[in-house]
mmCIF file of C-alpha atoms in Angstrom:
data_model
loop_
_atom_site.group_PDB
_atom_site.id
_atom_site.type_symbol
_atom_site.label_atom_id
_atom_site.label_comp_id
_atom_site.label_asym_id
_atom_site.label_seq_id
_atom_site.Cartn_x
_atom_site.Cartn_y
_atom_site.Cartn_z
ATOM 1 C CA UNK A 12 -58.627 -52.485 23.032
ATOM 2 C CA UNK A 13 -57.774 -54.704 20.051
ATOM 3 C CA UNK A 14 -58.031 -51.623 17.812
ATOM 4 C CA UNK A 15 -55.553 -49.816 20.055
ATOM 5 C CA UNK A 16 -52.983 -52.599 19.774
ATOM 6 C CA UNK A 17 -53.483 -52.805 16.022
ATOM 7 C CA UNK A 18 -52.960 -49.072 15.729
ATOM 8 C CA UNK A 19 -49.814 -49.138 17.879
ATOM 9 C CA UNK A 20 -48.329 -51.914 15.749
ATOM 10 C CA UNK A 21 -49.172 -50.077 12.539
ATOM 11 C CA UNK A 22 -47.425 -46.950 13.797
ATOM 12 C CA UNK A 23 -44.382 -48.884 14.885
ATOM 13 C CA UNK A 24 -44.104 -50.451 11.443
ATOM 14 C CA UNK A 25 -44.358 -47.064 9.735
ATOM 15 C CA UNK A 26 -41.556 -45.375 11.683
ATOM 16 C CA UNK A 27 -41.367 -41.789 12.956
ATOM 17 C CA UNK A 28 -44.448 -39.687 12.258
ATOM 18 C CA UNK A 29 -44.736 -37.006 9.661
ATOM 19 C CA UNK A 30 -46.107 -33.996 11.530
ATOM 20 C CA UNK A 31 -48.872 -32.539 9.387
ATOM 21 C CA UNK A 32 -50.187 -29.064 10.069
ATOM 22 C CA UNK A 33 -53.621 -28.917 8.579
ATOM 23 C CA UNK A 34 -56.923 -27.095 8.479
ATOM 24 C CA UNK A 35 -58.775 -24.901 6.026
ATOM 25 C CA UNK A 36 -56.664 -22.221 4.356
ATOM 26 C CA UNK A 37 -56.676 -19.130 6.605
ATOM 27 C CA UNK A 38 -57.332 -21.096 9.772
ATOM 28 C CA UNK A 39 -53.905 -20.458 11.287
ATOM 29 C CA UNK A 40 -51.819 -23.189 9.655
ATOM 30 C CA UNK A 41 -48.928 -20.812 8.863
ATOM 31 C CA UNK A 42 -48.983 -19.484 12.406
ATOM 32 C CA UNK A 43 -48.761 -23.064 13.664
ATOM 33 C CA UNK A 44 -45.863 -23.811 11.317
ATOM 34 C CA UNK A 45 -44.060 -20.771 12.705
ATOM 35 C CA UNK A 46 -44.715 -21.964 16.259
ATOM 36 C CA UNK A 47 -43.334 -25.413 15.526
ATOM 37 C CA UNK A 48 -40.302 -23.906 13.859
ATOM 38 C CA UNK A 49 -39.747 -21.792 16.968
ATOM 39 C CA UNK A 50 -40.138 -24.891 19.119
ATOM 40 C CA UNK A 51 -37.383 -26.686 17.248
ATOM 41 C CA UNK A 52 -39.183 -28.881 14.712
ATOM 42 C CA UNK A 53 -37.560 -29.336 11.307
ATOM 43 C CA UNK A 54 -39.976 -28.220 8.632
ATOM 44 C CA UNK A 55 -40.457 -29.267 5.044
ATOM 45 C CA UNK A 56 -40.635 -25.929 3.225
ATOM 46 C CA UNK A 57 -39.306 -24.710 -0.092
ATOM 47 C CA UNK A 58 -39.838 -20.921 0.080
ATOM 48 C CA UNK A 59 -41.358 -20.921 -3.404
ATOM 49 C CA UNK A 60 -44.412 -19.093 -2.162
ATOM 50 C CA UNK A 61 -43.096 -15.914 -0.598
ATOM 51 C CA UNK A 62 -44.432 -13.974 2.366
ATOM 52 C CA UNK A 63 -46.986 -11.315 1.450
ATOM 53 C CA UNK A 64 -49.613 -9.118 3.037
ATOM 54 C CA UNK A 65 -51.833 -12.122 3.759
ATOM 55 C CA UNK A 66 -49.046 -14.071 5.444
ATOM 56 C CA UNK A 67 -46.363 -11.568 6.472
ATOM 57 C CA UNK A 68 -44.296 -14.248 8.208
ATOM 58 C CA UNK A 69 -44.437 -16.607 5.230
ATOM 59 C CA UNK A 70 -46.507 -19.542 4.013
ATOM 60 C CA UNK A 71 -44.216 -22.405 5.088
ATOM 61 C CA UNK A 72 -45.338 -24.447 2.103
ATOM 62 C CA UNK A 73 -43.985 -27.239 -0.011
ATOM 63 C CA UNK A 74 -45.135 -27.068 -3.625
ATOM 64 C CA UNK A 75 -45.095 -30.855 -4.058
ATOM 65 C CA UNK A 76 -47.892 -31.134 -1.514
ATOM 66 C CA UNK A 77 -50.282 -29.369 -3.863
ATOM 67 C CA UNK A 78 -50.307 -32.362 -6.199
ATOM 68 C CA UNK A 79 -51.226 -34.943 -3.565
ATOM 69 C CA UNK A 80 -54.716 -35.268 -5.013
ATOM 70 C CA UNK A 81 -53.339 -36.092 -8.460
ATOM 71 C CA UNK A 82 -53.404 -39.860 -8.535
ATOM 72 C CA UNK A 83 -50.852 -40.037 -11.346
ATOM 73 C CA UNK A 84 -48.008 -38.661 -9.213
ATOM 74 C CA UNK A 85 -46.108 -40.913 -6.803
ATOM 75 C CA UNK A 86 -46.366 -39.471 -3.278
ATOM 76 C CA UNK A 87 -43.350 -41.523 -2.133
ATOM 77 C CA UNK A 88 -41.382 -38.279 -1.636
ATOM 78 C CA UNK A 89 -43.351 -37.720 1.576
ATOM 79 C CA UNK A 90 -41.318 -40.423 3.318
ATOM 80 C CA UNK A 91 -38.380 -38.019 3.403
ATOM 81 C CA UNK A 92 -40.364 -35.894 5.861
ATOM 82 C CA UNK A 93 -40.727 -38.492 8.591
ATOM 83 C CA UNK A 94 -39.850 -36.747 11.831
ATOM 84 C CA UNK A 95 -40.449 -33.334 10.241
ATOM 85 C CA UNK A 96 -43.379 -30.939 9.847
ATOM 86 C CA UNK A 97 -45.269 -30.323 6.614
ATOM 87 C CA UNK A 98 -48.233 -28.077 5.940
ATOM 88 C CA UNK A 99 -51.008 -29.934 4.126
ATOM 89 C CA UNK A 100 -54.417 -28.303 3.870
ATOM 90 C CA UNK A 101 -57.483 -30.249 4.959
ATOM 91 C CA UNK A 102 -58.654 -30.904 1.402
ATOM 92 C CA UNK A 103 -55.601 -33.102 0.833
ATOM 93 C CA UNK A 104 -55.810 -35.170 4.032
ATOM 94 C CA UNK A 105 -57.843 -37.965 2.364
ATOM 95 C CA UNK A 106 -55.034 -38.233 -0.196
ATOM 96 C CA UNK A 107 -52.255 -38.935 2.304
ATOM 97 C CA UNK A 108 -50.629 -42.255 1.407
ATOM 98 C CA UNK A 109 -51.163 -44.865 4.109
ATOM 99 C CA UNK A 110 -47.532 -45.987 4.164
ATOM 100 C CA UNK A 111 -46.585 -43.237 6.605
ATOM 101 C CA UNK A 112 -47.659 -42.514 10.137
ATOM 102 C CA UNK A 113 -49.016 -38.974 10.556
ATOM 103 C CA UNK A 114 -49.514 -36.814 13.597
ATOM 104 C CA UNK A 115 -51.897 -34.113 12.449
ATOM 105 C CA UNK A 116 -52.239 -30.793 14.235
ATOM 106 C CA UNK A 117 -55.547 -29.617 12.848
ATOM 107 C CA UNK A 118 -56.358 -25.916 13.135
ATOM 108 C CA UNK A 119 -59.937 -24.873 13.763
ATOM 109 C CA UNK A 120 -61.264 -21.377 13.294
ATOM 110 C CA UNK A 121 -64.762 -19.954 12.985
ATOM 111 C CA UNK A 122 -65.929 -20.418 9.410
ATOM 112 C CA UNK A 123 -67.077 -16.802 9.101
ATOM 113 C CA UNK A 124 -63.552 -15.652 9.905
ATOM 114 C CA UNK A 125 -61.970 -18.177 7.567
ATOM 115 C CA UNK A 126 -64.233 -17.103 4.727
ATOM 116 C CA UNK A 127 -63.704 -13.390 5.343
ATOM 117 C CA UNK A 128 -59.955 -13.900 5.295
ATOM 118 C CA UNK A 129 -60.134 -16.033 2.141
ATOM 119 C CA UNK A 130 -62.264 -13.390 0.401
ATOM 120 C CA UNK A 131 -59.628 -10.732 1.135
ATOM 121 C CA UNK A 132 -56.893 -13.003 -0.104
ATOM 122 C CA UNK A 133 -58.749 -13.707 -3.351
ATOM 123 C CA UNK A 134 -59.186 -9.982 -3.909
ATOM 124 C CA UNK A 135 -55.482 -9.385 -3.345
ATOM 125 C CA UNK A 136 -54.616 -12.208 -5.717
ATOM 126 C CA UNK A 137 -56.907 -10.588 -8.258
ATOM 127 C CA UNK A 138 -58.854 -13.831 -8.465
ATOM 128 C CA UNK A 139 -62.507 -14.044 -9.169
ATOM 129 C CA UNK A 140 -64.347 -15.247 -6.088
ATOM 130 C CA UNK A 141 -65.465 -18.689 -7.164
ATOM 131 C CA UNK A 142 -67.122 -19.543 -3.899
ATOM 132 C CA UNK A 143 -70.751 -19.067 -4.950
ATOM 133 C CA UNK A 144 -72.885 -17.793 -2.134
ATOM 134 C CA UNK A 145 -71.496 -17.673 1.390
ATOM 135 C CA UNK A 146 -74.113 -19.896 2.974
ATOM 136 C CA UNK A 147 -73.536 -22.627 0.424
ATOM 137 C CA UNK A 148 -69.786 -22.425 0.843
ATOM 138 C CA UNK A 149 -70.172 -22.538 4.599
ATOM 139 C CA UNK A 150 -72.216 -25.741 4.252
ATOM 140 C CA UNK A 151 -69.608 -27.145 1.891
ATOM 141 C CA UNK A 152 -66.821 -26.441 4.341
ATOM 142 C CA UNK A 153 -68.845 -27.806 7.197
ATOM 143 C CA UNK A 154 -69.465 -31.109 5.392
ATOM 144 C CA UNK A 155 -65.854 -31.211 4.260
ATOM 145 C CA UNK A 156 -64.581 -30.802 7.834
ATOM 146 C CA UNK A 157 -66.832 -33.623 9.020
ATOM 147 C CA UNK A 158 -65.489 -35.910 6.319
ATOM 148 C CA UNK A 159 -61.917 -35.067 7.235
ATOM 149 C CA UNK A 160 -62.680 -35.618 10.908
ATOM 150 C CA UNK A 161 -64.023 -39.068 10.058
ATOM 151 C CA UNK A 162 -60.952 -39.821 7.967
ATOM 152 C CA UNK A 163 -58.576 -38.818 10.757
ATOM 153 C CA UNK A 164 -60.530 -40.653 13.442
ATOM 154 C CA UNK A 165 -60.858 -43.898 11.559
ATOM 155 C CA UNK A 166 -57.405 -44.182 9.979
ATOM 156 C CA UNK A 167 -54.898 -46.530 11.568
ATOM 157 C CA UNK A 168 -51.997 -44.405 10.396
ATOM 158 C CA UNK A 169 -53.256 -41.065 11.717
ATOM 159 C CA UNK A 170 -53.353 -39.422 15.132
ATOM 160 C CA UNK A 171 -54.758 -35.943 15.372
ATOM 161 C CA UNK A 172 -55.102 -33.012 17.701
ATOM 162 C CA UNK A 173 -57.571 -30.175 17.155
ATOM 163 C CA UNK A 174 -56.217 -26.744 18.000
ATOM 164 C CA UNK A 175 -58.461 -23.719 18.178
ATOM 165 C CA UNK A 176 -56.995 -20.633 16.503
ATOM 166 C CA UNK A 177 -58.556 -18.227 18.993
ATOM 167 C CA UNK A 178 -57.239 -20.207 21.937
ATOM 168 C CA UNK A 179 -53.721 -20.057 20.528
ATOM 169 C CA UNK A 180 -53.933 -16.287 20.226
ATOM 170 C CA UNK A 181 -55.489 -16.008 23.700
ATOM 171 C CA UNK A 182 -53.159 -18.364 25.539
ATOM 172 C CA UNK A 183 -50.235 -19.437 23.343
ATOM 173 C CA UNK A 184 -48.303 -21.066 26.164
ATOM 174 C CA UNK A 185 -51.102 -23.417 27.204
ATOM 175 C CA UNK A 186 -51.733 -24.447 23.595
ATOM 176 C CA UNK A 187 -48.019 -24.869 22.941
ATOM 177 C CA UNK A 188 -47.765 -27.204 25.939
ATOM 178 C CA UNK A 189 -50.660 -29.302 24.635
ATOM 179 C CA UNK A 190 -49.211 -29.492 21.124
ATOM 180 C CA UNK A 191 -45.703 -30.329 22.356
ATOM 181 C CA UNK A 192 -47.145 -33.066 24.544
ATOM 182 C CA UNK A 193 -49.174 -34.500 21.645
ATOM 183 C CA UNK A 194 -46.181 -34.525 19.286
ATOM 184 C CA UNK A 195 -43.765 -35.810 21.932
ATOM 185 C CA UNK A 196 -40.706 -34.627 19.984
ATOM 186 C CA UNK A 197 -38.863 -32.564 22.610
ATOM 187 C CA UNK A 198 -40.220 -29.254 21.366
ATOM 188 C CA UNK A 199 -39.796 -26.132 23.478
ATOM 189 C CA UNK A 200 -43.271 -24.783 24.382
ATOM 190 C CA UNK A 201 -41.928 -21.404 25.546
ATOM 191 C CA UNK A 202 -40.290 -20.784 22.177
ATOM 192 C CA UNK A 203 -43.376 -22.053 20.373
ATOM 193 C CA UNK A 204 -45.547 -19.609 22.302
ATOM 194 C CA UNK A 205 -43.145 -16.745 21.613
ATOM 195 C CA UNK A 206 -43.706 -17.206 17.870
ATOM 196 C CA UNK A 207 -47.387 -16.234 18.128
ATOM 197 C CA UNK A 208 -48.109 -12.705 16.972
ATOM 198 C CA UNK A 209 -51.605 -11.723 18.114
ATOM 199 C CA UNK A 210 -51.496 -8.653 15.834
ATOM 200 C CA UNK A 211 -51.973 -10.984 12.883
ATOM 201 C CA UNK A 212 -55.447 -11.965 14.113
ATOM 202 C CA UNK A 213 -57.147 -9.527 11.759
ATOM 203 C CA UNK A 214 -60.393 -11.104 10.602
ATOM 204 C CA UNK A 215 -62.511 -11.404 13.708
ATOM 205 C CA UNK A 216 -66.156 -12.395 13.758
ATOM 206 C CA UNK B 6 -87.470 -51.319 9.943
ATOM 207 C CA UNK B 7 -84.130 -52.582 8.709
ATOM 208 C CA UNK B 8 -80.748 -53.300 10.207
ATOM 209 C CA UNK B 9 -79.241 -52.598 13.591
ATOM 210 C CA UNK B 10 -76.486 -50.239 14.623
ATOM 211 C CA UNK B 11 -74.102 -50.615 17.525
ATOM 212 C CA UNK B 12 -73.406 -47.511 19.586
ATOM 213 C CA UNK B 13 -71.694 -47.185 22.901
ATOM 214 C CA UNK B 14 -73.604 -47.060 26.151
ATOM 215 C CA UNK B 15 -72.689 -43.468 26.947
ATOM 216 C CA UNK B 16 -73.860 -42.163 23.577
ATOM 217 C CA UNK B 17 -77.066 -44.175 23.840
ATOM 218 C CA UNK B 18 -77.794 -42.584 27.206
ATOM 219 C CA UNK B 19 -77.338 -39.117 25.710
ATOM 220 C CA UNK B 20 -79.549 -39.936 22.729
ATOM 221 C CA UNK B 21 -82.234 -41.313 25.029
ATOM 222 C CA UNK B 22 -82.119 -38.213 27.186
ATOM 223 C CA UNK B 23 -82.514 -35.824 24.252
ATOM 224 C CA UNK B 24 -85.090 -38.000 22.480
ATOM 225 C CA UNK B 25 -87.256 -37.882 25.619
ATOM 226 C CA UNK B 26 -86.613 -34.189 26.121
ATOM 227 C CA UNK B 27 -87.520 -33.276 22.540
ATOM 228 C CA UNK B 28 -90.668 -35.382 22.509
ATOM 229 C CA UNK B 29 -89.640 -38.156 20.128
ATOM 230 C CA UNK B 30 -91.691 -41.300 20.503
ATOM 231 C CA UNK B 31 -88.605 -43.482 20.639
ATOM 232 C CA UNK B 32 -84.828 -43.490 20.386
ATOM 233 C CA UNK B 33 -85.217 -45.073 16.925
ATOM 234 C CA UNK B 34 -87.310 -42.163 15.694
ATOM 235 C CA UNK B 35 -84.816 -39.617 17.015
ATOM 236 C CA UNK B 36 -81.818 -41.392 15.505
ATOM 237 C CA UNK B 37 -83.544 -41.779 12.126
ATOM 238 C CA UNK B 38 -84.424 -38.074 12.121
ATOM 239 C CA UNK B 39 -80.889 -37.008 13.063
ATOM 240 C CA UNK B 40 -79.366 -39.223 10.390
ATOM 241 C CA UNK B 41 -81.771 -38.002 7.718
ATOM 242 C CA UNK B 42 -80.773 -34.428 8.493
ATOM 243 C CA UNK B 43 -77.091 -35.269 8.385
ATOM 244 C CA UNK B 44 -77.368 -37.151 5.095
ATOM 245 C CA UNK B 45 -79.378 -34.314 3.549
ATOM 246 C CA UNK B 46 -76.495 -32.016 4.386
ATOM 247 C CA UNK B 47 -74.060 -34.281 2.582
ATOM 248 C CA UNK B 48 -76.350 -34.661 -0.418
ATOM 249 C CA UNK B 49 -77.026 -30.969 -0.653
ATOM 250 C CA UNK B 50 -73.416 -29.915 -0.708
ATOM 251 C CA UNK B 51 -71.716 -30.333 -4.052
ATOM 252 C CA UNK B 52 -68.767 -29.628 -1.876
ATOM 253 C CA UNK B 53 -65.705 -31.159 -3.448
ATOM 254 C CA UNK B 54 -65.770 -29.295 -6.737
ATOM 255 C CA UNK B 55 -66.688 -25.920 -5.202
ATOM 256 C CA UNK B 56 -63.983 -26.249 -2.582
ATOM 257 C CA UNK B 57 -61.427 -27.327 -5.134
ATOM 258 C CA UNK B 58 -62.096 -24.290 -7.318
ATOM 259 C CA UNK B 59 -61.789 -22.003 -4.349
ATOM 260 C CA UNK B 60 -58.537 -23.537 -3.141
ATOM 261 C CA UNK B 61 -57.062 -23.311 -6.616
ATOM 262 C CA UNK B 62 -57.968 -19.626 -6.643
ATOM 263 C CA UNK B 63 -56.216 -19.191 -3.307
ATOM 264 C CA UNK B 64 -53.140 -21.040 -4.555
ATOM 265 C CA UNK B 65 -53.325 -23.951 -2.114
ATOM 266 C CA UNK B 66 -53.706 -26.726 -4.680
ATOM 267 C CA UNK B 67 -52.580 -26.940 -8.264
#
């Protein structure tokens, strides 16, 4: 109970939340950004990374985010996104500065599907696949996700909601309702649900 | 034997149930075994660097 009060006071001090859409790359984070945009949330995006075959509706990214793990760069710019949505992949969650309050919508997808989709993306980007063997990478991701879960659960300045990619594709309206309720920012669940394009669920396990 | 860990009543009940079911001699033995397995997973994975390289390749971090 004391923890709850402490957390509530911390959040109050930090002002409106930054809505963070997170997860492993290829777990549905762009789809979620598109849903939130449809629902009426202002997004922090810069359009530097353009839509392509891997993400036909766009990446919804902010280049500055990609430097969050570089300790030498001041992450104070994030404050400008209070009350807005920003895509920040799971790897960078431990680097979120604690002087903001974050509501994280964390996408979950089967690791085999994530890895298959990443492998295709690497091929298209003409990048060497640096993953090592699949089983090892799967273990790495699995450990990584546990660490991030711990970070989100234990941090005073973070609230989180897990959203299953498959469930969104299967029943967008129900998931949109749950997400809108979690964020509590007057989003329109019907418009959020309408932004889901099931045809883009291409790597199925 | 060293140290003591606080866990909530509900989790303890679950642990006790599965420890009995799986034939562990005590809740302590089951918990120690589960934690050893979990820690081994963490130790085994040289995760951060591998993940970082992959994400750089995918263009998600710089």
